[in-house]
Coordinates of C-alpha atoms in Angstrom, one line a residue:
M1 CA 0.0 0.0 0.0
V2 CA 1.4 3.4 -1.0
D3 CA 1.6 6.0 1.8
Q4 CA 0.8 9.4 0.4
R5 CA 0.4 12.3 2.9
S6 CA -1.5 14.8 0.8
I7 CA -3.7 14.3 -2.3
R8 CA -5.8 17.1 -3.7
L9 CA -7.9 14.8 -5.9
L10 CA -8.4 17.4 -8.7
P11 CA -9.8 14.9 -11.3
L12 CA -12.3 13.6 -8.8
L13 CA -13.4 17.1 -7.7
L14 CA -13.7 18.4 -11.2
S15 CA -16.0 15.5 -12.0
L16 CA -17.9 16.2 -8.8
M17 CA -18.5 19.8 -10.0
L18 CA -19.5 18.8 -13.5
F19 CA -21.8 15.8 -12.8
E20 CA -22.7 16.3 -9.1
F21 CA -21.7 12.7 -8.2
T22 CA -21.8 12.1 -4.5
F23 CA -18.7 11.8 -2.3
K24 CA -19.6 8.3 -1.5
Q25 CA -19.5 7.0 -5.1
Q26 CA -16.3 8.8 -6.1
M27 CA -14.2 8.4 -3.0
Q28 CA -14.9 4.7 -2.5
Q29 CA -14.0 4.0 -6.1
T30 CA -10.8 6.0 -5.8
R31 CA -9.6 4.3 -2.7
L32 CA -10.4 0.8 -3.9
S33 CA -8.9 1.2 -7.3
S34 CA -5.7 3.0 -6.3
G35 CA -4.9 1.4 -3.0
I36 CA -3.9 4.9 -1.7
D37 CA -4.5 6.0 1.9
V38 CA -5.9 9.5 1.5
T39 CA -4.7 11.8 4.3
S40 CA -5.7 15.2 3.0
I41 CA -8.8 16.4 1.1
I42 CA -9.0 20.0 0.0
I43 CA -12.1 21.4 -1.8
S44 CA -11.7 24.9 -0.6
G45 CA -12.9 27.6 -3.0
F46 CA -14.5 25.2 -5.6
R47 CA -17.9 26.1 -6.8
R48 CA -20.8 23.9 -7.6
T49 CA -22.5 23.8 -11.0
R50 CA -25.6 25.9 -11.7
L51 CA -27.9 23.0 -11.0
G52 CA -25.9 22.0 -8.0
R53 CA -26.3 25.5 -6.5
Q54 CA -30.1 25.1 -6.8
N55 CA -30.1 22.1 -4.6
P56 CA -26.7 21.7 -2.8
Q57 CA -26.3 18.7 -0.6
S58 CA -23.5 17.9 1.8
A59 CA -23.0 14.2 0.9
V60 CA -20.0 13.7 3.2
D61 CA -20.9 10.3 4.6
S62 CA -18.2 8.6 2.5
L63 CA -15.6 10.4 4.6
A64 CA -16.1 7.8 7.2
N65 CA -14.2 5.4 5.0
F66 CA -11.0 7.5 5.2
T67 CA -9.8 6.3 8.6
R68 CA -6.4 7.9 8.2
L69 CA -7.6 11.3 7.1
V70 CA -5.5 14.1 8.7
S71 CA -7.0 17.2 7.0
F72 CA -10.4 18.1 5.6
N73 CA -10.7 21.6 4.2
A74 CA -14.0 22.5 2.5
S75 CA -14.0 26.2 3.3
R76 CA -16.3 28.3 1.1
F77 CA -17.8 25.1 -0.5
L78 CA -21.5 24.8 0.1
L79 CA -22.2 21.9 2.5
P80 CA -25.7 22.6 3.9
G81 CA -26.9 20.6 6.8
S82 CA -25.3 19.6 10.1
V83 CA -21.9 18.3 11.0
P84 CA -22.3 14.5 11.3
D85 CA -22.0 13.2 14.8
W86 CA -19.8 10.4 13.6
F87 CA -17.0 12.8 12.8
G88 CA -15.7 12.5 16.3
Q89 CA -16.2 8.7 16.2
R90 CA -14.6 7.7 12.9
L91 CA -12.1 10.4 11.9
L92 CA -9.8 9.8 14.9
T93 CA -6.6 10.9 13.1
L94 CA -8.0 14.3 12.0
Q95 CA -5.8 17.2 12.8
V96 CA -7.4 20.0 10.7
L97 CA -11.1 20.5 10.1
D98 CA -12.0 23.7 8.2
L99 CA -15.7 24.2 7.4
R100 CA -15.8 28.0 7.4
S101 CA -18.4 29.6 5.1
C102 CA -20.0 26.3 4.2
I103 CA -23.6 27.3 5.4
V104 CA -23.4 24.5 7.9
S105 CA -26.3 24.5 10.4
G106 CA -27.4 22.8 13.5
V107 CA -25.2 22.3 16.6
I108 CA -21.5 21.6 17.2
P109 CA -21.4 17.8 17.7
L110 CA -20.6 16.7 21.2
S111 CA -18.5 13.8 19.8
I112 CA -15.9 16.2 18.5
G113 CA -14.5 16.6 22.0
S114 CA -14.7 14.7 25.2
I115 CA -14.1 15.2 29.0
P116 CA -11.7 13.9 30.2
P117 CA -9.7 14.4 27.0
G118 CA -8.7 11.7 24.6
H119 CA -11.6 9.4 25.1
G120 CA -13.3 8.7 21.7
S121 CA -12.9 12.2 20.4
L122 CA -10.8 14.1 17.8
S123 CA -8.0 14.1 20.4
M124 CA -5.4 14.9 17.7
L125 CA -7.3 17.9 16.3
Q126 CA -5.1 21.0 16.2
S127 CA -7.3 23.4 14.1
L128 CA -11.0 23.7 14.2
N129 CA -12.7 26.4 12.1
L130 CA -16.5 26.5 11.9
S131 CA -16.8 30.3 11.4
S132 CA -19.3 32.1 9.2
N133 CA -22.0 29.4 9.3
R134 CA -25.4 29.0 10.8
L135 CA -24.6 27.1 13.9
T136 CA -26.9 27.5 16.9
S137 CA -27.3 26.5 20.6
S138 CA -24.3 26.7 23.0
I139 CA -20.6 25.9 22.9
P140 CA -20.2 22.2 24.0
A141 CA -18.2 21.8 27.2
Q142 CA -16.7 18.7 25.5
L143 CA -14.5 21.0 23.3
G144 CA -12.4 21.5 26.4
G145 CA -11.1 17.9 26.0
L146 CA -9.3 18.8 22.8
D147 CA -6.0 19.3 24.6
S148 CA -4.0 19.4 21.3
L149 CA -6.1 22.2 19.9
V150 CA -4.1 25.3 18.8
D151 CA -6.6 27.2 16.7
L152 CA -10.4 27.5 17.5
D153 CA -12.6 29.8 15.4
I154 CA -16.4 29.6 15.9
S155 CA -17.1 33.2 15.1
S156 CA -20.0 34.6 13.1
N157 CA -22.6 32.1 13.9
G158 CA -25.8 32.1 16.1
L159 CA -24.2 30.6 19.2
S160 CA -25.7 31.6 22.5
G161 CA -25.3 31.0 26.3
S162 CA -22.2 31.3 28.3
V163 CA -18.7 30.1 27.6
P164 CA -18.2 26.8 29.5
L165 CA -15.4 26.8 32.1
D166 CA -14.3 23.4 30.7
L167 CA -12.6 25.3 27.9
R168 CA -9.8 26.0 30.4
G169 CA -8.5 22.6 29.4
L170 CA -7.3 24.0 26.1
R171 CA -3.8 24.7 27.4
N172 CA -2.2 24.7 24.0
L173 CA -4.6 27.1 22.4
R174 CA -3.0 30.1 20.7
R175 CA -6.0 31.5 18.8
M176 CA -9.5 31.9 20.4
V177 CA -12.0 33.6 18.1
F178 CA -15.7 33.6 19.3
G179 CA -16.7 37.0 17.9
N180 CA -20.1 37.9 16.3
N181 CA -22.3 35.5 18.1
G182 CA -25.0 35.8 20.9
L183 CA -22.8 34.6 23.7
G184 CA -23.3 36.2 27.1
G185 CA -22.8 36.1 30.8
A186 CA -19.5 36.8 32.7
L187 CA -16.2 35.6 31.4
P188 CA -15.2 32.8 33.8
V189 CA -12.2 33.8 35.8
G190 CA -10.6 30.4 35.3
L191 CA -11.2 30.3 31.5
F192 CA -7.7 31.5 30.7
P193 CA -5.1 29.1 32.1
S194 CA -1.8 30.2 33.6
P195 CA 0.6 29.8 32.0
S196 CA -1.2 30.5 28.7
Q197 CA -0.1 30.1 25.1
L198 CA -2.8 32.5 23.8
R199 CA -1.8 35.0 21.2
V200 CA -5.2 36.1 19.8
I201 CA -8.4 36.5 21.8
V202 CA -11.4 37.9 19.9
L203 CA -14.7 38.0 21.7
K204 CA -16.2 41.1 20.1
N205 CA -19.9 41.6 19.2
N206 CA -21.4 39.4 21.9
S207 CA -23.3 40.2 25.1
F208 CA -20.6 39.4 27.7
N209 CA -21.0 41.4 31.0
G210 CA -19.1 41.8 34.2
N211 CA -15.5 42.6 34.7
I212 CA -12.5 41.5 32.6
P213 CA -10.5 38.7 34.3
E214 CA -7.3 40.3 35.4
V215 CA -5.3 37.4 34.1
L216 CA -5.8 38.8 30.6
W217 CA -3.4 41.6 31.4
S218 CA -0.5 39.1 32.2
I219 CA -0.6 36.8 29.2
P220 CA 3.0 37.2 27.9
E221 CA 2.5 36.2 24.3
L222 CA -0.8 38.0 23.7
N223 CA -0.8 40.1 20.5
L224 CA -4.5 40.8 20.0
L225 CA -7.2 41.3 22.6
D226 CA -10.6 42.4 21.1
L227 CA -13.5 42.6 23.6
S228 CA -15.3 45.4 21.8
H229 CA -19.1 45.8 21.5
N230 CA -20.2 43.9 24.7
N231 CA -21.6 44.9 28.1
L232 CA -18.4 44.6 30.0
R233 CA -18.0 47.1 32.9
G234 CA -15.8 48.3 35.8
K235 CA -12.5 49.9 36.2
L236 CA -9.4 48.7 34.4
P237 CA -6.7 47.2 36.7
N238 CA -3.9 49.6 37.6
S239 CA -1.4 47.4 35.6
T240 CA -3.7 47.1 32.6
L241 CA -1.8 49.1 30.1
N242 CA 1.7 48.8 31.5
D243 CA 2.3 45.1 32.3
N244 CA 0.6 43.7 29.2
A245 CA 2.8 45.5 26.6
A246 CA 3.0 42.3 24.5
A247 CA -0.6 42.9 23.3
A248 CA 0.1 45.0 20.3
V249 CA -3.6 45.6 19.7
L250 CA -6.2 46.3 22.4
N251 CA -9.8 47.0 21.6
I252 CA -12.3 47.4 24.4
S253 CA -14.5 50.0 22.7
Q254 CA -18.3 50.2 23.1
N255 CA -18.5 48.8 26.6
K256 CA -19.2 50.4 30.0
F257 CA -15.8 50.9 31.5
Y258 CA -15.2 53.9 33.7
G259 CA -12.7 55.6 35.9
G260 CA -9.3 57.0 35.0
L261 CA -6.7 55.8 32.5
T262 CA -3.1 54.8 33.0
T263 CA -0.2 54.9 30.5
M264 CA -0.6 53.0 27.3
L265 CA 2.2 51.1 25.5
R266 CA 0.3 49.4 22.7
S267 CA 0.6 50.0 19.0
F268 CA -3.2 50.3 18.6
T269 CA -5.6 50.9 21.4
D270 CA -9.4 51.6 21.0
L271 CA -11.1 52.7 24.2
S272 CA -13.9 54.7 22.5
G273 CA -17.6 54.3 23.5
N274 CA -17.0 53.9 27.2
Y275 CA -17.2 56.3 30.3
F276 CA -13.6 56.9 31.2
E277 CA -13.1 60.2 33.0
G278 CA -10.3 62.6 34.0
T279 CA -7.5 63.8 31.8
V280 CA -5.0 61.9 29.6
P281 CA -1.5 63.1 28.5
N282 CA -0.7 63.9 24.9
Y283 CA 1.3 60.8 24.4
V284 CA -1.7 58.7 25.4
Q285 CA -3.9 60.6 22.9
D286 CA -1.3 59.9 20.1
N287 CA -1.7 56.1 20.6
A288 CA -5.4 55.6 21.3
F289 CA -8.9 56.2 20.1
L290 CA -10.7 57.9 22.9
S291 CA -13.9 59.4 21.5
T292 CA -17.3 59.1 23.2
N293 CA -16.1 59.0 26.8
C294 CA -16.2 61.5 29.7
L295 CA -12.7 62.8 29.4
Q296 CA -11.8 66.4 30.0
N297 CA -9.1 67.2 27.4
V298 CA -10.2 65.0 24.5
S299 CA -12.6 66.1 21.7
R300 CA -15.9 64.3 20.7
Q301 CA -16.9 63.2 24.2
R302 CA -20.3 62.5 25.8
N303 CA -22.2 65.4 27.2
L304 CA -22.4 66.2 30.9
T305 CA -25.9 64.8 31.3
Q306 CA -25.0 61.4 29.9
C307 CA -21.8 61.1 32.0
A308 CA -23.4 62.3 35.2
S309 CA -26.4 60.0 34.8
F310 CA -24.2 56.9 34.2
Y311 CA -22.1 57.5 37.3
S312 CA -25.1 58.5 39.4
E313 CA -27.0 55.3 38.5
R314 CA -24.1 53.2 39.8
G315 CA -23.5 55.2 42.9
L316 CA -20.1 56.4 41.6
S317 CA -18.6 59.9 42.0
F318 CA -18.0 61.8 38.8
D319 CA -15.5 64.7 38.3
N320 CA -18.0 66.7 36.2
F321 CA -15.3 67.3 33.6
G322 CA -12.9 68.7 36.2
R323 CA -15.3 71.3 37.7
T324 CA -15.3 69.8 41.2
R325 CA -11.6 69.1 41.3
K326 CA -10.1 72.6 40.8
R327 CA -9.6 73.2 44.5
K328 CA -8.1 69.8 45.1
Q329 CA -5.8 70.2 42.2
Q330 CA -4.6 73.6 43.5
Q331 CA -3.7 72.0 46.8
K332 CA -1.9 69.2 45.1
D333 CA 0.1 71.7 43.0
N334 CA 1.2 73.4 46.1
R335 CA 2.4 70.2 47.7
I336 CA 4.4 69.1 44.7
G337 CA 6.0 72.4 43.9
C338 CA 9.4 71.4 45.2
S339 CA 12.8 72.5 43.9
L340 CA 14.8 70.7 41.2
R341 CA 17.3 69.5 43.8
R342 CA 14.6 68.0 45.9
S343 CA 12.8 66.4 42.9
W344 CA 16.1 64.9 41.8
A345 CA 16.8 63.5 45.2
C346 CA 13.3 62.0 45.6
C347 CA 12.9 60.6 42.2
A348 CA 16.2 59.9 40.4
T349 CA 17.7 57.9 43.2
N350 CA 15.0 55.2 43.0
P351 CA 15.6 53.9 39.5
V352 CA 19.4 54.2 39.7
A353 CA 20.0 52.8 43.2
I354 CA 22.9 50.4 43.1
S355 CA 22.4 47.2 45.2
G356 CA 25.4 45.1 44.1
P357 CA 28.5 45.1 42.0
M358 CA 27.8 47.0 38.7
K359 CA 29.6 47.1 35.4
N360 CA 28.9 48.3 31.9
N361 CA 28.0 45.1 30.0
T362 CA 26.5 46.6 26.8
E363 CA 29.6 47.2 24.8
D364 CA 30.2 45.2 21.6
D365 CA 32.8 42.8 23.0
S366 CA 30.4 41.4 25.6
L367 CA 27.1 41.8 23.8
Q368 CA 28.0 39.0 21.4
S369 CA 27.7 36.5 24.3
L370 CA 24.2 37.7 25.4
D371 CA 21.2 35.6 24.3
W372 CA 18.0 37.2 23.3
I373 CA 16.2 36.8 26.6
T374 CA 19.0 38.8 28.3
R375 CA 18.9 41.5 25.6
L376 CA 15.1 41.8 26.1
K377 CA 15.6 42.1 29.9
I378 CA 18.1 44.9 29.3
A379 CA 15.7 46.8 27.0
I380 CA 12.8 46.5 29.4
G381 CA 14.9 47.6 32.4
A382 CA 16.2 50.7 30.5
A383 CA 12.6 51.5 29.4
E384 CA 11.3 51.3 33.0
G385 CA 14.0 53.6 34.2
L386 CA 13.3 56.3 31.6
S387 CA 9.6 55.9 32.1
Y388 CA 10.1 56.6 35.8
L389 CA 12.1 59.8 35.2
H390 CA 9.7 61.1 32.5
H391 CA 6.3 60.2 34.1
E392 CA 6.7 59.5 37.8
C393 CA 8.9 62.4 38.9
T394 CA 7.5 65.9 39.5
P395 CA 8.7 67.8 37.6
P396 CA 9.7 65.3 34.9
L397 CA 13.4 64.6 34.8
V398 CA 15.5 64.2 31.6
H399 CA 18.5 61.9 31.4
R400 CA 20.1 63.6 28.4
D401 CA 22.8 60.9 28.0
V402 CA 20.9 57.8 27.0
Q403 CA 23.4 55.4 25.3
A404 CA 24.9 51.9 25.8
T405 CA 27.6 53.2 28.1
S406 CA 25.1 54.8 30.5
K407 CA 23.5 51.5 31.3
L408 CA 24.9 49.6 34.4
L409 CA 24.2 45.9 34.8
D410 CA 24.6 43.8 37.9
D411 CA 25.6 40.1 37.9
K412 CA 21.9 39.2 37.1
F413 CA 21.7 41.7 34.3
E414 CA 19.4 44.0 36.2
V415 CA 19.6 47.5 34.6
R416 CA 20.4 50.7 36.4
L417 CA 20.7 54.1 34.8
G418 CA 24.2 55.6 35.0
S419 CA 25.7 58.9 33.8
L420 CA 23.5 61.0 36.0
T421 CA 25.6 64.2 35.8
E422 CA 23.5 65.4 32.9
V423 CA 20.1 64.8 34.5
C424 CA 18.0 68.0 34.7
A425 CA 14.3 68.9 35.0
H426 CA 12.1 69.0 32.0
E427 CA 11.6 72.6 30.9
D428 CA 9.1 74.4 28.8
G429 CA 11.4 77.3 27.9
H430 CA 12.4 78.8 24.6
Q431 CA 14.2 76.8 21.9
N432 CA 17.6 78.5 22.4
R433 CA 17.6 77.7 26.2
I434 CA 16.7 74.0 25.6
T435 CA 19.4 73.7 22.9
R436 CA 21.9 75.1 25.3
L437 CA 20.9 72.7 28.1
L438 CA 21.3 69.8 25.7
R439 CA 24.7 71.0 24.6
L440 CA 23.9 69.7 21.2
P441 CA 23.4 71.3 17.8
Q442 CA 19.8 71.3 16.6
S443 CA 19.1 68.6 14.1
S444 CA 16.2 66.9 12.3
E445 CA 16.5 63.9 14.6
Q446 CA 16.0 66.1 17.7
G447 CA 12.9 67.6 16.2
S448 CA 11.4 70.8 17.3
L449 CA 13.3 71.4 20.6
G450 CA 11.1 74.4 21.5
S451 CA 8.0 72.2 22.2
S452 CA 7.1 71.2 25.7
T453 CA 8.0 67.6 25.0
A454 CA 11.2 68.1 23.1
I455 CA 13.7 67.1 25.8
C456 CA 11.9 63.9 26.8
A457 CA 11.4 63.1 23.1
Y458 CA 15.2 63.3 22.6
D459 CA 15.7 60.8 25.4
V460 CA 13.2 58.5 23.6
Y461 CA 15.1 59.0 20.3
C462 CA 18.4 58.0 21.9
F463 CA 16.7 55.0 23.5
G464 CA 15.6 53.9 20.1
K465 CA 19.2 53.7 19.0
V466 CA 19.9 51.5 22.1
L467 CA 17.1 49.2 21.1
L468 CA 18.5 48.9 17.5
G469 CA 21.9 48.2 19.0
L470 CA 20.4 45.3 21.0
V471 CA 18.7 43.9 17.8
T472 CA 21.7 44.3 15.5
G473 CA 24.5 43.8 18.0
K474 CA 26.1 47.2 16.9
M475 CA 26.1 49.0 20.2
H476 CA 29.0 51.2 19.2
I477 CA 26.9 53.1 16.6
G478 CA 25.7 55.5 19.3
V479 CA 29.1 57.1 19.4
S480 CA 29.7 57.3 15.7
S481 CA 29.8 60.5 13.7
D482 CA 26.5 62.1 12.6
T483 CA 27.1 61.1 9.0
Q484 CA 27.8 57.4 9.9
M485 CA 24.8 57.4 12.2
K486 CA 22.5 58.8 9.5
E487 CA 23.6 56.3 6.9
W488 CA 23.4 53.4 9.3
L489 CA 19.9 54.3 10.4
E490 CA 18.6 54.8 6.9
Q491 CA 19.8 51.3 5.8
T492 CA 18.7 49.6 9.0
L493 CA 15.2 51.2 9.2
L494 CA 14.5 49.9 5.6
C495 CA 14.5 46.4 7.0
I496 CA 11.9 47.1 9.7
S497 CA 8.3 46.8 8.4
I498 CA 5.0 46.1 10.2
Y499 CA 3.9 44.2 7.1
E500 CA 7.0 42.0 6.4
K501 CA 8.3 40.6 9.7
E502 CA 11.0 38.5 8.0
L503 CA 12.8 41.6 6.7
V504 CA 14.3 42.1 10.2
T505 CA 16.5 39.1 9.7
K506 CA 18.6 41.1 7.3
I507 CA 19.9 43.3 10.2
L508 CA 20.5 40.6 12.8
E509 CA 24.1 39.8 13.6
P510 CA 25.2 36.5 11.9
S511 CA 25.9 34.8 15.2
H512 CA 22.5 35.6 16.6
L513 CA 20.1 32.8 15.6
V514 CA 16.4 33.0 16.6
D515 CA 13.5 30.6 16.0
D516 CA 10.0 31.7 14.8
D517 CA 8.8 32.6 18.3
L518 CA 11.9 34.7 19.2
L519 CA 11.8 36.3 15.7
E520 CA 8.4 37.8 16.6
E521 CA 9.9 39.4 19.8
V522 CA 12.9 40.7 17.9
W523 CA 10.6 42.1 15.2
A524 CA 8.4 43.7 17.9
M525 CA 11.5 45.4 19.5
A526 CA 12.6 46.7 16.1
I527 CA 9.1 48.2 15.5
V528 CA 9.3 50.0 18.9
A529 CA 12.8 51.2 18.0
R530 CA 11.6 52.6 14.7
S531 CA 8.7 54.4 16.5
C532 CA 11.2 55.9 18.9
L533 CA 13.3 57.2 16.0
N534 CA 10.4 59.0 14.3
S535 CA 11.5 62.4 13.0
K536 CA 8.5 64.0 14.6
P537 CA 9.0 64.2 18.5
S538 CA 5.2 64.0 19.1
R539 CA 5.0 60.7 17.3
R540 CA 7.7 59.0 19.4
R541 CA 6.7 56.4 22.0
R542 CA 7.2 57.6 25.6

């Protein structure tokens, strides 16, 4: 018997389209006459004949004879009717089942999964896509027994009810897409296991209510979290937008969240259509959609009546767009109006305190031996130190000497900021004064140094060069001449694209080998570096 792992059966399928033979007649004849074990059947994208479209039939019963079938892909091929219950009883070797956009109706068969896992179900299934069909009823708890499942997409159906807690058994799941259904209730706290492999969570356009489980903010590999258009409510955790920086896209628009906002570090954030109050800094506005809230310094907000009514109905206090906080703010301003020397002593000593033997470990000769995890740790440590100076100190402090040689590492590669002799308070003075403080000639990279954010923005620009050094291994570039720096940046930034992740491999040092998972992290750091190096200071991440 010939062992062939993938057959597309084009002659068979063409005859199917032309003469509307059933799967049973054709597939049995093919298997008996050829002696081939069919492991893959792909009819995705094929169209039925005109007569066939008038009365399409699924006719998939003959699939039961293919006991070694690994993949069945019929996406966008009309297969009206329900998914046979025997799928989970006969196709025990199936790893991929793709029935998206097949106008499948009925319920998701219980036999596909089982609890406990591995008992008479599709225990080897890795990808299940039933999206854009006409499925109804609830999500079977038995799906939680598919412990090999990596991709689960049941979006755009008519599913209802709550999400069963048994789905916490999907510990290898990377993609959970349940959007555009009628699902409701609270999201179970234990639904998202820890540790979790999830990278994509899409629960948009349902009727979920209650608070967001805080575990969602600590999933390290999460790239997309879309909870928009639900009835979720409450305040966001204090760590919401800082600790979960791995989620490049966050969309919680059109819900009922309220309270203040914290710093955002995501590439795309949509918080519109909620009831957030207070003020947000300019750098937050640059990275987020904030319309239709109750914010003081953002355009296109809800009116006072809507906001006051929302907060009053829930017994919450509302700041009335800042009108009731003027006196408290004045008192706060008086308390924090300390001198530059006192601010430096209170704030700058915290991120730079030395608790052990320190050395500069970010030069080229030692960087070659650092693995990617260590480099990422260095980048995060440096970012946290600068963030503290820029956003936690009053007034904000500017480092003014951000480069590889100003980073001190202990024996565990914990980062401390060095070169503190140049630290000064952020100033809003005129352009010539700021230029003099920086002791640098004005250039296009520094941007408009006369703006209120120019000095901090220059710190961010220099930090971007440090990130590129960690990615490329060329830490010495920070002390190169202006001409060399400009040429190197132009060539390097051409290899950093949000659309072509693999381009970044062209700028990696030859000795630095990364797998697919690490490549995504390297690419993400390169994207952040490119944003920091934006020629417009207001567009740089801070």
